Amino acid sequence: MHWGVHAYPSRYDFVSLVNRIFDTEDLAALGSDGAPSETSPRPYSDQSTSYHQMFYRAFPKLLESAYRELVRDIAPAIIGTDRLCYQAVPTLRIHMLGHVAVSEFHRDKDYNHQVGEVNFWLPLTPAWDTNTVWVESVPGRGDYRPVNLSPGQVYVFDGVNLRHGNKPNTTGATRVSFDFRCLPLDQYVDHGLRSVNAGRRMAIGDYFAVL
Ligand SMILES: [Fe+2]
């Protein structure tokens, strides 16, 4: 298992693809023009903006094949096996100015995720300081540090057990990222539980797909 920062090949140009979906040239400026539904002061709405709707609507046609290829390309070497399942549709995050993107510091196991899942966190904009995710170094230690990354990099971490979360973004730049989980098939269990956000069954054929 290789935790930490990895680079992925530049042919996976998710920045351009998502720029196209949002009809923008600068994802880091997203929301600064007061786009509809992004001006809401309620931070808890950050996971269901109109950009999320655009992203998930466009995913099957514009992103899915590149996404699946990326996972096939990088996950087996990082995890140490190609007998994997992975999150069929990655989760989009948009961390706008003054917002928190995800509402509280948490471990993914508090949200129906299972032991053995490996978190992949992939920014589409520069991610640093208060616009990035903060992760503790050891379960329970609470020594949160920012994950400073650039597009083209992916951060692999134990989000099931390590607490992580966001701070109000005061960097002046919006962070856009997506994240997904991979799980060795020999650790996969169908608990009959559902994902908290999308309400999908945490099972192969719904939340997970076999690599
Ligand atoms: Fe999480």
Coordinates of C-alpha atoms and ligand atoms in Angstrom, one line a residue:
M1 CA 0.0 0.0 0.0
H2 CA 1.4 3.3 -1.0
W3 CA -0.2 6.2 0.9
G4 CA 0.5 9.8 0.0
V5 CA 0.9 12.0 -3.1
H6 CA 1.1 10.4 -6.5
A7 CA 1.2 11.9 -10.0
Y8 CA -1.0 10.6 -12.7
P9 CA -0.4 10.8 -16.5
S10 CA -1.3 14.2 -18.1
R11 CA -3.4 12.5 -20.8
Y12 CA -6.1 12.3 -18.2
D13 CA -7.2 15.9 -18.7
F14 CA -10.0 16.2 -16.2
V15 CA -9.4 19.9 -15.8
S16 CA -10.4 20.6 -19.5
L17 CA -13.3 18.1 -19.3
V18 CA -14.8 19.7 -16.3
N19 CA -14.1 23.2 -17.7
R20 CA -16.2 22.2 -20.6
I21 CA -19.0 20.8 -18.5
F22 CA -19.2 24.0 -16.4
D23 CA -18.6 26.2 -19.5
T24 CA -15.7 28.0 -17.8
E25 CA -12.0 28.5 -18.3
D26 CA -11.0 28.9 -14.7
L27 CA -12.5 26.5 -12.2
A28 CA -10.8 28.4 -9.3
A29 CA -13.0 31.4 -10.1
L30 CA -16.2 29.3 -9.8
G31 CA -18.9 31.0 -7.8
S32 CA -17.1 34.4 -7.7
D33 CA -19.5 35.7 -10.3
G34 CA -22.5 35.0 -8.1
A35 CA -23.7 32.1 -10.1
P36 CA -27.2 30.9 -9.2
S37 CA -27.5 28.8 -6.0
E38 CA -23.9 29.4 -5.1
T39 CA -24.6 32.7 -3.3
S40 CA -26.4 30.9 -0.5
P41 CA -24.8 31.5 2.9
R42 CA -25.7 28.0 4.0
P43 CA -22.6 25.9 4.0
Y44 CA -24.5 22.7 4.1
S45 CA -25.8 23.2 0.6
D46 CA -22.2 23.0 -0.8
Q47 CA -22.6 19.3 -1.8
S48 CA -25.6 20.0 -4.0
T49 CA -25.1 23.1 -6.1
S50 CA -26.1 23.5 -9.7
Y51 CA -22.5 22.6 -10.6
H52 CA -23.0 19.2 -9.0
Q53 CA -26.1 18.6 -11.1
M54 CA -24.2 19.5 -14.3
F55 CA -21.2 17.3 -13.3
Y56 CA -23.3 14.2 -12.5
R57 CA -25.5 14.7 -15.6
A58 CA -22.5 14.9 -17.9
F59 CA -20.5 12.2 -16.2
P60 CA -21.7 9.1 -18.2
K61 CA -21.0 10.8 -21.6
L62 CA -18.0 13.0 -20.9
L63 CA -16.1 11.7 -18.0
E64 CA -16.8 8.0 -17.2
S65 CA -14.5 6.3 -19.6
A66 CA -11.5 8.6 -18.7
Y67 CA -12.3 8.1 -15.1
R68 CA -12.4 4.3 -15.3
E69 CA -9.2 4.3 -17.3
L70 CA -7.4 6.4 -14.7
V71 CA -8.5 4.1 -11.9
R72 CA -7.4 1.0 -13.8
D73 CA -4.1 2.8 -14.6
I74 CA -3.1 3.9 -11.1
A75 CA -5.0 2.0 -8.4
P76 CA -3.5 -1.5 -8.7
A77 CA 0.1 -0.3 -8.3
I78 CA -0.9 2.0 -5.4
I79 CA -2.9 -0.6 -3.5
G80 CA -0.9 -3.7 -4.5
T81 CA -3.6 -5.8 -6.2
D82 CA -5.7 -5.5 -9.3
R83 CA -8.6 -7.5 -7.7
L84 CA -10.4 -4.3 -6.7
C85 CA -13.8 -2.6 -6.8
Y86 CA -14.0 1.2 -7.0
Q87 CA -16.5 3.9 -6.6
A88 CA -18.5 3.9 -9.8
V89 CA -19.2 7.6 -9.8
P90 CA -16.7 9.9 -8.1
T91 CA -17.9 12.5 -5.6
L92 CA -17.5 16.1 -6.8
R93 CA -16.5 18.8 -4.2
I94 CA -16.6 22.5 -4.8
H95 CA -15.0 24.5 -2.0
M96 CA -16.0 28.1 -2.6
L97 CA -14.9 31.3 -0.7
G98 CA -16.1 31.3 2.9
H99 CA -17.7 27.9 2.5
V100 CA -16.7 24.5 3.9
A101 CA -17.6 22.1 1.0
V102 CA -18.1 19.3 3.5
S103 CA -19.8 20.2 6.7
E104 CA -17.8 18.5 9.5
F105 CA -14.6 16.8 10.4
H106 CA -15.3 13.1 10.2
R107 CA -14.0 9.6 9.5
D108 CA -15.7 7.9 6.5
K109 CA -16.4 4.9 8.6
D110 CA -18.9 7.2 10.5
Y111 CA -20.8 7.4 7.2
N112 CA -21.3 3.7 6.3
H113 CA -17.9 3.3 4.6
Q114 CA -16.2 0.0 5.2
V115 CA -12.8 -1.1 6.5
G116 CA -10.3 -1.6 3.6
E117 CA -11.5 1.3 1.5
V118 CA -8.7 3.5 0.2
N119 CA -9.5 7.2 -0.5
F120 CA -8.2 8.9 -3.6
W121 CA -8.5 12.7 -3.6
L122 CA -7.9 14.5 -6.9
P123 CA -7.9 18.3 -7.2
L124 CA -8.8 20.1 -10.5
T125 CA -7.5 23.5 -9.1
P126 CA -4.5 24.3 -7.0
A127 CA -5.4 23.1 -3.5
W128 CA -3.7 24.6 -0.4
D129 CA -4.3 26.0 3.0
T130 CA -8.0 26.7 3.8
N131 CA -9.3 25.6 0.4
T132 CA -8.0 22.1 0.7
V133 CA -8.8 19.1 2.8
W134 CA -7.2 18.8 6.2
V135 CA -6.2 15.3 7.5
E136 CA -4.9 14.0 10.8
S137 CA -1.7 11.9 10.7
V138 CA -2.8 9.1 13.1
P139 CA -6.3 8.1 14.0
G140 CA -7.5 10.2 16.9
R141 CA -4.5 12.5 17.0
G142 CA -6.3 15.5 15.7
D143 CA -3.1 17.1 14.3
Y144 CA -4.8 18.2 11.1
R145 CA -2.6 19.4 8.2
P146 CA -3.6 20.8 4.8
V147 CA -3.1 18.5 1.8
N148 CA -1.3 20.9 -0.6
L149 CA -1.7 19.6 -4.2
S150 CA -1.8 20.7 -7.8
P151 CA -3.9 19.3 -10.7
G152 CA -2.2 16.2 -12.0
Q153 CA -1.6 14.9 -8.5
V154 CA -3.8 12.6 -6.4
Y155 CA -3.6 12.1 -2.6
V156 CA -4.2 8.6 -1.3
F157 CA -5.2 8.3 2.3
D158 CA -7.0 6.3 4.9
G159 CA -10.1 8.3 5.1
V160 CA -12.0 5.5 6.7
N161 CA -10.0 5.8 9.9
L162 CA -8.3 9.3 9.7
R163 CA -10.4 12.3 10.6
H164 CA -10.6 14.8 7.8
G165 CA -12.5 17.9 6.9
N166 CA -12.4 21.4 5.6
K167 CA -12.1 24.9 7.0
P168 CA -13.9 28.0 5.7
N169 CA -12.1 28.9 2.5
T170 CA -10.2 32.2 2.9
T171 CA -7.6 31.7 0.1
G172 CA -9.4 33.8 -2.5
A173 CA -9.7 30.8 -4.8
T174 CA -12.3 28.1 -5.2
R175 CA -11.2 24.5 -5.0
V176 CA -12.8 21.9 -7.2
S177 CA -11.9 18.3 -6.7
F178 CA -13.3 14.8 -7.0
D179 CA -12.7 11.8 -4.8
F180 CA -13.3 8.2 -4.9
R181 CA -12.7 5.0 -3.0
C182 CA -11.2 1.7 -4.0
L183 CA -11.5 -1.5 -2.1
P184 CA -9.8 -4.9 -2.5
L185 CA -12.4 -7.5 -3.5
D186 CA -11.3 -9.8 -0.7
Q187 CA -12.3 -7.2 1.8
Y188 CA -15.5 -6.2 0.2
V189 CA -18.7 -6.9 2.2
D190 CA -22.2 -5.9 1.3
H191 CA -23.5 -4.6 4.6
G192 CA -26.8 -3.5 3.0
L193 CA -26.0 0.1 4.0
R194 CA -26.4 3.2 1.8
S195 CA -24.2 6.2 1.1
V196 CA -25.1 9.2 3.1
N197 CA -25.1 11.8 0.3
A198 CA -26.4 10.0 -2.8
G199 CA -28.3 7.3 -1.0
R200 CA -26.7 4.6 -3.2
R201 CA -26.3 1.0 -1.9
M202 CA -22.7 0.5 -0.8
A203 CA -22.6 -2.6 -3.0
I204 CA -21.0 -3.8 -6.3
G205 CA -23.5 -2.9 -9.0
D206 CA -24.5 0.4 -7.3
Y207 CA -22.0 2.5 -5.4
F208 CA -19.1 0.2 -6.4
A209 CA -18.1 -1.4 -9.7
V210 CA -15.5 -4.1 -10.2
L211 CA -12.3 -2.8 -11.8
Ligands
FE1 FE -14.8 11.9 4.0

